[in-house]
Structures are given as structure tokens and as C-alpha cells.
PDB file of C-alpha atoms in Angstrom:
ATOM      1  CA  MET A   1      51.796 -75.251   1.382  1.00 40.00           C
ATOM      2  CA  ARG A   2      50.222 -74.871  -2.564  1.00 36.00           C
ATOM      3  CA  SER A   3      51.047 -71.884  -3.892  1.00 36.00           C
ATOM      4  CA  ARG A   4      48.187 -69.591  -5.642  1.00 38.00           C
ATOM      5  CA  LEU A   5      48.172 -67.127  -8.516  1.00 42.00           C
ATOM      6  CA  LEU A   6      46.093 -64.324  -8.771  1.00 38.00           C
ATOM      7  CA  PRO A   7      44.116 -63.792 -11.813  1.00 44.00           C
ATOM      8  CA  ALA A   8      45.381 -61.272 -14.527  1.00 42.00           C
ATOM      9  CA  GLY A   9      42.669 -59.119 -13.648  1.00 43.00           C
ATOM     10  CA  MET A  10      43.380 -59.248  -9.601  1.00 40.00           C
ATOM     11  CA  LEU A  11      46.777 -58.380 -10.088  1.00 38.00           C
ATOM     12  CA  ALA A  12      46.447 -55.260 -12.096  1.00 40.00           C
ATOM     13  CA  ALA A  13      43.956 -54.128  -9.461  1.00 42.00           C
ATOM     14  CA  ALA A  14      46.205 -54.751  -6.864  1.00 39.00           C
ATOM     15  CA  VAL A  15      49.113 -53.092  -8.704  1.00 38.00           C
ATOM     16  CA  ALA A  16      46.631 -50.319  -9.197  1.00 40.00           C
ATOM     17  CA  THR A  17      46.029 -49.514  -5.754  1.00 42.00           C
ATOM     18  CA  ALA A  18      49.140 -50.094  -4.666  1.00 37.00           C
ATOM     19  CA  VAL A  19      50.502 -47.224  -6.762  1.00 40.00           C
ATOM     20  CA  LEU A  20      47.536 -44.791  -5.470  1.00 52.00           C
ATOM     21  CA  VAL A  21      47.926 -45.550  -1.962  1.00 53.00           C
ATOM     22  CA  SER A  22      50.969 -44.184  -0.018  1.00 55.00           C
ATOM     23  CA  GLY A  23      51.785 -44.545   3.655  1.00 55.00           C
ATOM     24  CA  CYS A  24      54.965 -43.331   5.609  1.00 49.00           C
ATOM     25  CA  GLY A  25      56.655 -46.706   6.321  1.00 43.00           C
ATOM     26  CA  SER A  26      56.800 -49.654   8.570  1.00 39.00           C
ATOM     27  CA  SER A  27      54.854 -48.131  11.238  1.00 54.00           C
ATOM     28  CA  ASP A  28      52.153 -47.745   9.161  1.00 69.00           C
ATOM     29  CA  ASP A  29      51.074 -51.374   8.965  1.00 86.00           C
ATOM     30  CA  TRP A  30      47.354 -51.406   9.458  1.00 95.00           C
ATOM     31  CA  SER A  31      47.198 -55.514   9.236  1.00 89.00           C
ATOM     32  CA  GLN A  32      46.750 -55.735  12.855  1.00 89.00           C
ATOM     33  CA  PRO A  33      43.377 -54.434  15.078  1.00 88.00           C
ATOM     34  CA  HIS A  34      44.551 -51.402  17.383  1.00 90.00           C
ATOM     35  CA  ALA A  35      42.604 -49.825  19.990  1.00 90.00           C
ATOM     36  CA  LYS A  36      39.653 -47.592  19.352  1.00 91.00           C
ATOM     37  CA  PRO A  37      40.771 -44.062  18.783  1.00 94.00           C
ATOM     38  CA  THR A  38      40.060 -41.577  21.719  1.00 95.00           C
ATOM     39  CA  ALA A  39      40.658 -37.851  22.320  1.00 97.00           C
ATOM     40  CA  VAL A  40      43.912 -36.803  24.288  1.00 97.00           C
ATOM     41  CA  GLY A  41      42.587 -33.307  25.681  1.00 98.00           C
ATOM     42  CA  VAL A  42      39.751 -31.670  25.852  1.00 97.00           C
ATOM     43  CA  LEU A  43      37.593 -29.447  23.812  1.00 97.00           C
ATOM     44  CA  GLY A  44      38.109 -25.739  25.332  1.00 97.00           C
ATOM     45  CA  ALA A  45      34.975 -23.348  26.237  1.00 95.00           C
ATOM     46  CA  GLY A  46      32.865 -22.357  23.336  1.00 96.00           C
ATOM     47  CA  PHE A  47      33.650 -24.865  20.837  1.00 97.00           C
ATOM     48  CA  PHE A  48      29.656 -25.654  20.972  1.00 95.00           C
ATOM     49  CA  ASP A  49      26.818 -25.111  23.435  1.00 91.00           C
ATOM     50  CA  SER A  50      27.248 -27.475  26.163  1.00 84.00           C
ATOM     51  CA  THR A  51      23.641 -26.979  26.932  1.00 87.00           C
ATOM     52  CA  ALA A  52      22.625 -28.313  23.527  1.00 86.00           C
ATOM     53  CA  THR A  53      24.688 -30.795  21.744  1.00 87.00           C
ATOM     54  CA  PRO A  54      24.586 -30.531  18.069  1.00 92.00           C
ATOM     55  CA  ILE A  55      22.527 -32.773  16.141  1.00 91.00           C
ATOM     56  CA  PRO A  56      23.255 -34.008  12.533  1.00 89.00           C
ATOM     57  CA  GLU A  57      23.039 -31.512  10.003  1.00 90.00           C
ATOM     58  CA  SER A  58      23.460 -28.479  12.193  1.00 94.00           C
ATOM     59  CA  THR A  59      26.053 -25.973  12.000  1.00 95.00           C
ATOM     60  CA  ILE A  60      28.381 -24.906  15.001  1.00 96.00           C
ATOM     61  CA  SER A  61      31.000 -21.903  14.771  1.00 96.00           C
ATOM     62  CA  PRO A  62      33.544 -22.631  17.499  1.00 97.00           C
ATOM     63  CA  ARG A  63      35.208 -20.320  19.394  1.00 97.00           C
ATOM     64  CA  PRO A  64      38.736 -20.016  17.675  1.00 96.00           C
ATOM     65  CA  ARG A  65      41.493 -22.218  19.280  1.00 97.00           C
ATOM     66  CA  SER A  66      39.151 -24.371  21.314  1.00 98.00           C
ATOM     67  CA  TRP A  67      39.965 -27.111  19.558  1.00 98.00           C
ATOM     68  CA  ASP A  68      43.845 -26.742  20.059  1.00 97.00           C
ATOM     69  CA  GLU A  69      44.102 -29.067  23.312  1.00 98.00           C
ATOM     70  CA  VAL A  70      42.421 -31.710  21.597  1.00 98.00           C
ATOM     71  CA  HIS A  71      45.060 -34.388  19.879  1.00 98.00           C
ATOM     72  CA  PRO A  72      44.143 -37.920  18.606  1.00 98.00           C
ATOM     73  CA  SER A  73      45.216 -41.147  20.723  1.00 96.00           C
ATOM     74  CA  LYS A  74      48.484 -42.931  19.353  1.00 93.00           C
ATOM     75  CA  GLY A  75      48.026 -45.121  16.422  1.00 93.00           C
ATOM     76  CA  TYR A  76      45.150 -42.848  14.785  1.00 97.00           C
ATOM     77  CA  ARG A  77      44.511 -44.336  11.033  1.00 98.00           C
ATOM     78  CA  VAL A  78      43.881 -41.742   8.723  1.00 98.00           C
ATOM     79  CA  VAL A  79      43.113 -41.810   4.607  1.00 98.00           C
ATOM     80  CA  LEU A  80      43.587 -38.484   2.985  1.00 98.00           C
ATOM     81  CA  LEU A  81      41.367 -39.107   0.120  1.00 98.00           C
ATOM     82  CA  THR A  82      41.888 -36.550  -2.750  1.00 98.00           C
ATOM     83  CA  ALA A  83      41.034 -35.586  -6.241  1.00 97.00           C
ATOM     84  CA  GLY A  84      42.115 -32.251  -8.212  1.00 95.00           C
ATOM     85  CA  LYS A  85      45.345 -30.399  -8.894  1.00 94.00           C
ATOM     86  CA  ASP A  86      43.529 -26.832  -8.547  1.00 96.00           C
ATOM     87  CA  PRO A  87      45.520 -24.860  -5.693  1.00 97.00           C
ATOM     88  CA  GLN A  88      42.707 -24.689  -3.311  1.00 97.00           C
ATOM     89  CA  THR A  89      42.949 -28.822  -3.309  1.00 97.00           C
ATOM     90  CA  ARG A  90      46.544 -28.440  -2.943  1.00 98.00           C
ATOM     91  CA  THR A  91      46.238 -26.294   0.031  1.00 98.00           C
ATOM     92  CA  LEU A  92      44.170 -28.732   1.724  1.00 98.00           C
ATOM     93  CA  VAL A  93      46.159 -31.595   0.987  1.00 98.00           C
ATOM     94  CA  ASN A  94      49.105 -30.000   2.447  1.00 98.00           C
ATOM     95  CA  ALA A  95      47.335 -28.755   5.816  1.00 98.00           C
ATOM     96  CA  VAL A  96      46.364 -32.455   6.331  1.00 98.00           C
ATOM     97  CA  THR A  97      49.559 -33.736   5.617  1.00 98.00           C
ATOM     98  CA  GLU A  98      50.976 -31.258   7.784  1.00 98.00           C
ATOM     99  CA  TRP A  99      48.874 -32.048  10.744  1.00 98.00           C
ATOM    100  CA  ALA A 100      49.128 -35.700  10.458  1.00 98.00           C
ATOM    101  CA  GLU A 101      53.167 -35.028  11.051  1.00 98.00           C
ATOM    102  CA  GLU A 102      52.632 -32.880  13.571  1.00 97.00           C
ATOM    103  CA  GLU A 103      50.530 -35.571  15.370  1.00 97.00           C
ATOM    104  CA  GLN A 104      52.247 -38.577  14.295  1.00 96.00           C
ATOM    105  CA  VAL A 105      49.299 -39.727  12.748  1.00 97.00           C
ATOM    106  CA  SER A 106      49.252 -42.967  10.740  1.00 97.00           C
ATOM    107  CA  LEU A 107      48.601 -41.523   7.301  1.00 98.00           C
ATOM    108  CA  LYS A 108      47.711 -42.974   3.910  1.00 98.00           C
ATOM    109  CA  THR A 109      46.787 -41.044   0.943  1.00 98.00           C
ATOM    110  CA  VAL A 110      44.092 -42.334  -1.961  1.00 98.00           C
ATOM    111  CA  THR A 111      44.264 -39.953  -5.349  1.00 97.00           C
ATOM    112  CA  ALA A 112      42.000 -40.212  -7.726  1.00 96.00           C
ATOM    113  CA  THR A 113      42.965 -38.607 -11.175  1.00 93.00           C
ATOM    114  CA  GLU A 114      39.849 -39.020 -13.163  1.00 95.00           C
ATOM    115  CA  PRO A 115      35.986 -38.894 -12.587  1.00 95.00           C
ATOM    116  CA  SER A 116      35.551 -42.473 -13.551  1.00 95.00           C
ATOM    117  CA  GLN A 117      38.069 -43.369 -10.451  1.00 95.00           C
ATOM    118  CA  PHE A 118      35.987 -41.235  -7.777  1.00 97.00           C
ATOM    119  CA  ILE A 119      33.578 -44.145  -6.507  1.00 97.00           C
ATOM    120  CA  ALA A 120      35.983 -46.778  -6.735  1.00 97.00           C
ATOM    121  CA  ARG A 121      38.920 -44.479  -4.892  1.00 97.00           C
ATOM    122  CA  ILE A 122      36.436 -43.955  -2.106  1.00 98.00           C
ATOM    123  CA  SER A 123      35.374 -47.665  -1.739  1.00 97.00           C
ATOM    124  CA  THR A 124      39.693 -48.406  -1.417  1.00 98.00           C
ATOM    125  CA  ALA A 125      39.891 -45.695   1.272  1.00 98.00           C
ATOM    126  CA  ILE A 126      36.769 -47.430   3.064  1.00 98.00           C
ATOM    127  CA  GLY A 127      38.176 -50.917   2.238  1.00 97.00           C
ATOM    128  CA  MET A 128      41.575 -50.088   4.156  1.00 97.00           C
ATOM    129  CA  ALA A 129      39.364 -49.452   7.491  1.00 95.00           C
ATOM    130  CA  PRO A 130      40.847 -46.034   8.875  1.00 97.00           C
ATOM    131  CA  ASP A 131      39.429 -44.400  11.953  1.00 98.00           C
ATOM    132  CA  LEU A 132      38.993 -41.365   9.913  1.00 98.00           C
ATOM    133  CA  ILE A 133      38.728 -40.539   6.089  1.00 98.00           C
ATOM    134  CA  ILE A 134      39.227 -36.840   5.193  1.00 98.00           C
ATOM    135  CA  SER A 135      38.172 -35.879   1.805  1.00 98.00           C
ATOM    136  CA  ALA A 136      39.950 -32.726   0.071  1.00 98.00           C
ATOM    137  CA  GLY A 137      38.609 -31.358  -3.287  1.00 95.00           C
ATOM    138  CA  ASN A 138      35.427 -30.493  -4.857  1.00 93.00           C
ATOM    139  CA  ASP A 139      35.306 -33.354  -7.024  1.00 94.00           C
ATOM    140  CA  LEU A 140      34.684 -35.920  -4.438  1.00 96.00           C
ATOM    141  CA  VAL A 141      31.270 -34.136  -2.933  1.00 94.00           C
ATOM    142  CA  ASP A 142      29.041 -35.748  -5.000  1.00 94.00           C
ATOM    143  CA  PRO A 143      30.744 -39.362  -5.235  1.00 95.00           C
ATOM    144  CA  LEU A 144      30.513 -39.361  -1.499  1.00 96.00           C
ATOM    145  CA  THR A 145      27.203 -38.158  -0.944  1.00 94.00           C
ATOM    146  CA  MET A 146      26.459 -41.081  -3.242  1.00 94.00           C
ATOM    147  CA  VAL A 147      28.884 -43.922  -0.902  1.00 97.00           C
ATOM    148  CA  SER A 148      28.809 -42.518   2.582  1.00 96.00           C
ATOM    149  CA  ALA A 149      25.162 -43.085   3.548  1.00 95.00           C
ATOM    150  CA  ASN A 150      26.041 -46.583   2.629  1.00 96.00           C
ATOM    151  CA  HIS A 151      28.955 -47.143   5.159  1.00 97.00           C
ATOM    152  CA  LEU A 152      27.494 -45.460   8.518  1.00 97.00           C
ATOM    153  CA  ASP A 153      30.141 -46.960  10.393  1.00 96.00           C
ATOM    154  CA  GLN A 154      33.139 -45.308   8.761  1.00 98.00           C
ATOM    155  CA  ARG A 155      33.800 -41.866   9.864  1.00 98.00           C
ATOM    156  CA  PHE A 156      34.466 -38.901   7.116  1.00 98.00           C
ATOM    157  CA  LEU A 157      35.654 -35.425   7.565  1.00 98.00           C
ATOM    158  CA  VAL A 158      35.381 -32.872   4.680  1.00 98.00           C
ATOM    159  CA  VAL A 159      37.617 -30.216   4.539  1.00 98.00           C
ATOM    160  CA  GLY A 160      36.950 -26.641   2.398  1.00 96.00           C
ATOM    161  CA  ALA A 161      33.627 -28.003   1.199  1.00 94.00           C
ATOM    162  CA  GLU A 162      30.310 -30.141   2.321  1.00 93.00           C
ATOM    163  CA  LEU A 163      27.882 -32.405   1.497  1.00 93.00           C
ATOM    164  CA  ALA A 164      24.598 -31.138   0.887  1.00 88.00           C
ATOM    165  CA  GLU A 165      22.438 -33.957   3.149  1.00 87.00           C
ATOM    166  CA  PRO A 166      25.144 -35.437   5.211  1.00 90.00           C
ATOM    167  CA  THR A 167      24.534 -38.474   7.022  1.00 95.00           C
ATOM    168  CA  GLU A 168      25.603 -38.880  10.704  1.00 96.00           C
ATOM    169  CA  ASN A 169      28.898 -40.077   9.970  1.00 97.00           C
ATOM    170  CA  VAL A 170      29.801 -37.113   7.437  1.00 97.00           C
ATOM    171  CA  THR A 171      31.479 -33.771   9.201  1.00 98.00           C
ATOM    172  CA  ALA A 172      32.706 -30.971   7.327  1.00 97.00           C
ATOM    173  CA  ALA A 173      34.700 -28.148   8.191  1.00 97.00           C
ATOM    174  CA  ASP A 174      34.067 -25.063   6.151  1.00 94.00           C
ATOM    175  CA  TRP A 175      33.960 -21.293   6.248  1.00 96.00           C
ATOM    176  CA  THR A 176      32.664 -18.036   4.248  1.00 93.00           C
ATOM    177  CA  GLY A 177      34.007 -18.620   0.655  1.00 93.00           C
ATOM    178  CA  ALA A 178      34.354 -22.750   0.692  1.00 94.00           C
ATOM    179  CA  SER A 179      30.746 -22.992  -0.176  1.00 78.00           C
ATOM    180  CA  PHE A 180      30.678 -25.969  -2.591  1.00 87.00           C
ATOM    181  CA  ARG A 181      27.986 -28.527  -1.720  1.00 86.00           C
ATOM    182  CA  GLY A 182      27.729 -30.317  -5.029  1.00 81.00           C
ATOM    183  CA  GLU A 183      27.340 -30.047  -9.032  1.00 72.00           C
ATOM    184  CA  GLY A 184      23.671 -29.531  -8.398  1.00 63.00           C
ATOM    185  CA  LEU A 185      23.750 -26.837  -6.192  1.00 55.00           C
ATOM    186  CA  GLY A 186      27.173 -25.302  -7.846  1.00 51.00           C
ATOM    187  CA  MET A 187      29.463 -22.474  -6.648  1.00 52.00           C
ATOM    188  CA  SER A 188      27.558 -20.162  -4.441  1.00 53.00           C
ATOM    189  CA  SER A 189      28.364 -16.460  -5.070  1.00 55.00           C
ATOM    190  CA  THR A 190      30.258 -16.450  -1.689  1.00 77.00           C
ATOM    191  CA  TYR A 191      32.688 -18.819  -2.979  1.00 86.00           C
ATOM    192  CA  ASP A 192      36.245 -17.249  -2.878  1.00 92.00           C
ATOM    193  CA  ALA A 193      39.057 -19.506  -3.990  1.00 94.00           C
ATOM    194  CA  ALA A 194      41.703 -16.394  -2.290  1.00 96.00           C
ATOM    195  CA  THR A 195      40.001 -18.072   1.410  1.00 96.00           C
ATOM    196  CA  PHE A 196      41.750 -21.094   1.088  1.00 97.00           C
ATOM    197  CA  THR A 197      44.890 -20.073   2.814  1.00 98.00           C
ATOM    198  CA  PRO A 198      47.151 -22.400   4.637  1.00 98.00           C
ATOM    199  CA  GLU A 199      46.108 -20.717   8.253  1.00 98.00           C
ATOM    200  CA  ARG A 200      42.837 -21.680   7.543  1.00 98.00           C
ATOM    201  CA  ALA A 201      42.595 -24.804   5.989  1.00 98.00           C
ATOM    202  CA  ALA A 202      45.187 -25.873   9.273  1.00 98.00           C
ATOM    203  CA  ARG A 203      42.526 -24.698  11.472  1.00 98.00           C
ATOM    204  CA  ALA A 204      39.618 -26.372   9.353  1.00 98.00           C
ATOM    205  CA  VAL A 205      41.420 -29.914   9.915  1.00 98.00           C
ATOM    206  CA  ARG A 206      42.214 -29.508  13.710  1.00 98.00           C
ATOM    207  CA  ALA A 207      38.835 -28.503  14.406  1.00 98.00           C
ATOM    208  CA  GLY A 208      37.311 -30.978  12.296  1.00 98.00           C
ATOM    209  CA  VAL A 209      39.318 -33.669  13.566  1.00 98.00           C
ATOM    210  CA  ALA A 210      38.325 -32.285  17.279  1.00 98.00           C
ATOM    211  CA  ALA A 211      34.807 -32.824  16.621  1.00 97.00           C
ATOM    212  CA  VAL A 212      35.086 -36.205  14.945  1.00 98.00           C
ATOM    213  CA  LEU A 213      37.028 -37.612  18.449  1.00 98.00           C
ATOM    214  CA  ASN A 214      34.586 -36.076  20.644  1.00 96.00           C
ATOM    215  CA  GLY A 215      31.557 -37.479  18.653  1.00 95.00           C
ATOM    216  CA  LEU A 216      30.055 -34.510  17.370  1.00 96.00           C
ATOM    217  CA  THR A 217      29.663 -35.996  13.890  1.00 97.00           C
ATOM    218  CA  GLY A 218      27.378 -35.212  10.962  1.00 96.00           C
ATOM    219  CA  ILE A 219      27.684 -31.515  11.626  1.00 96.00           C
ATOM    220  CA  VAL A 220      29.270 -28.566   9.819  1.00 96.00           C
ATOM    221  CA  ILE A 221      32.115 -26.532  11.557  1.00 97.00           C
ATOM    222  CA  TRP A 222      32.339 -23.332  10.447  1.00 96.00           C
ATOM    223  CA  ILE A 223      35.597 -21.441  10.718  1.00 94.00           C
ATOM    224  CA  ASP A 224      36.155 -17.807  10.849  1.00 85.00           C
TER     225      ASP A 224
END
């Protein structure tokens, strides 16, 4: 078979992506198709009003721990998309990685270090065809607003922030103190960096994923 060499530009791009995307070993080979993920376990009473299924852009306030029994099925593929080195973002990233380890999720991380990279890194994450992309970092809110509406078949979960006008594929897990909704709206008076605790971030990740696994998407999950 005749060998083919990549043009220099394509080779450089491939190397750059390899540096920015990290996984957790051979079990994270996503080259083969896999079964559609499902929720293992059921939502507890009080996660949402069972008489009125939440519609996109609505907000629900689940009863604490009503998401505890929901877990992703085996082989769940998640990309953690992150930007920013501030303590709040680091707390969110740690919450996602710890959740992934506990749930034995196949997790890969895509990191953007400069504003000029944000759109490209989101595209990289989408191109990996994960079951879910979890976004951590306020810097990604505006770029996600631009990109997510054009990829309605890709599920997104934004933790610690939210999009001002999310489409049905973008879910947010938020709380009082984590109120960033984009540069145009800025930080409201309720924004409080001290509210980004490991415990609250962990609850947001679990509640948000539980909603997505149960088809409750395009909404805001408000955590106490």
C-alpha cells in the first residue's frame, strides 16, 4: 500500500490537538462505535415537577440529593472543555475529573489557553463525537453561544455559568453566586467567587449529568 504524507500544516494541527487533548489510557479509545448511553438508576422525588416536564430555557430547583441514584451507563464518553486558570475554574475542573473517576467515565480534556483558540477548541471537542461536552470556565460562555446552536445533535453541560439563550442541547448547572451569562451581560451583583466550593461544584456536575441522561436538556439546574 502506498504511504501518504500529511502536508506540513495538517501535521502541525494534528500535533497541536494531540498536545491539548488528554485521556486516561487505552480504555479511552473512541475510534469504534458504542451503544447509546442510558441512565442507570432513576431520579428521586423532587428533582422536577413530574406533572409539568421542563421546557427549554426554563429553570428547575431539584430537591437536594434527588440525583444521587442516577449514574451513566458503561462506556459514557465525555469531553471536559475548559479555559481559564482562576480558582473557580480549577474547582469546576476538579469536580468533573473526580466525578469521572468515581463513575468510571471515559474522559478526555480539551484546553483553550488563548481567546483566539476558543472556537477552534470547541470544534475539536465536537469533532471527537462524545456523548457529552462539559464546559468549565466563564471564558467559554460566549463562544459556546456562537457554536452550540449549529450542533443540535451534540449535548453540552455548562457548570458554574449559563448561556443567555441556550438551545435545547445546552444544559446548565448553576447556583446563586455563579451568575455569569456572557460578556454582554457581565457579572451580576450576585456573583460570588467564594461560592465555588468543591462540594457545590460536585453537586452541580452530578445534578447536571443526571438531567442530561434523563433527557431534561436545554434547561438550567439551579443548585442550592
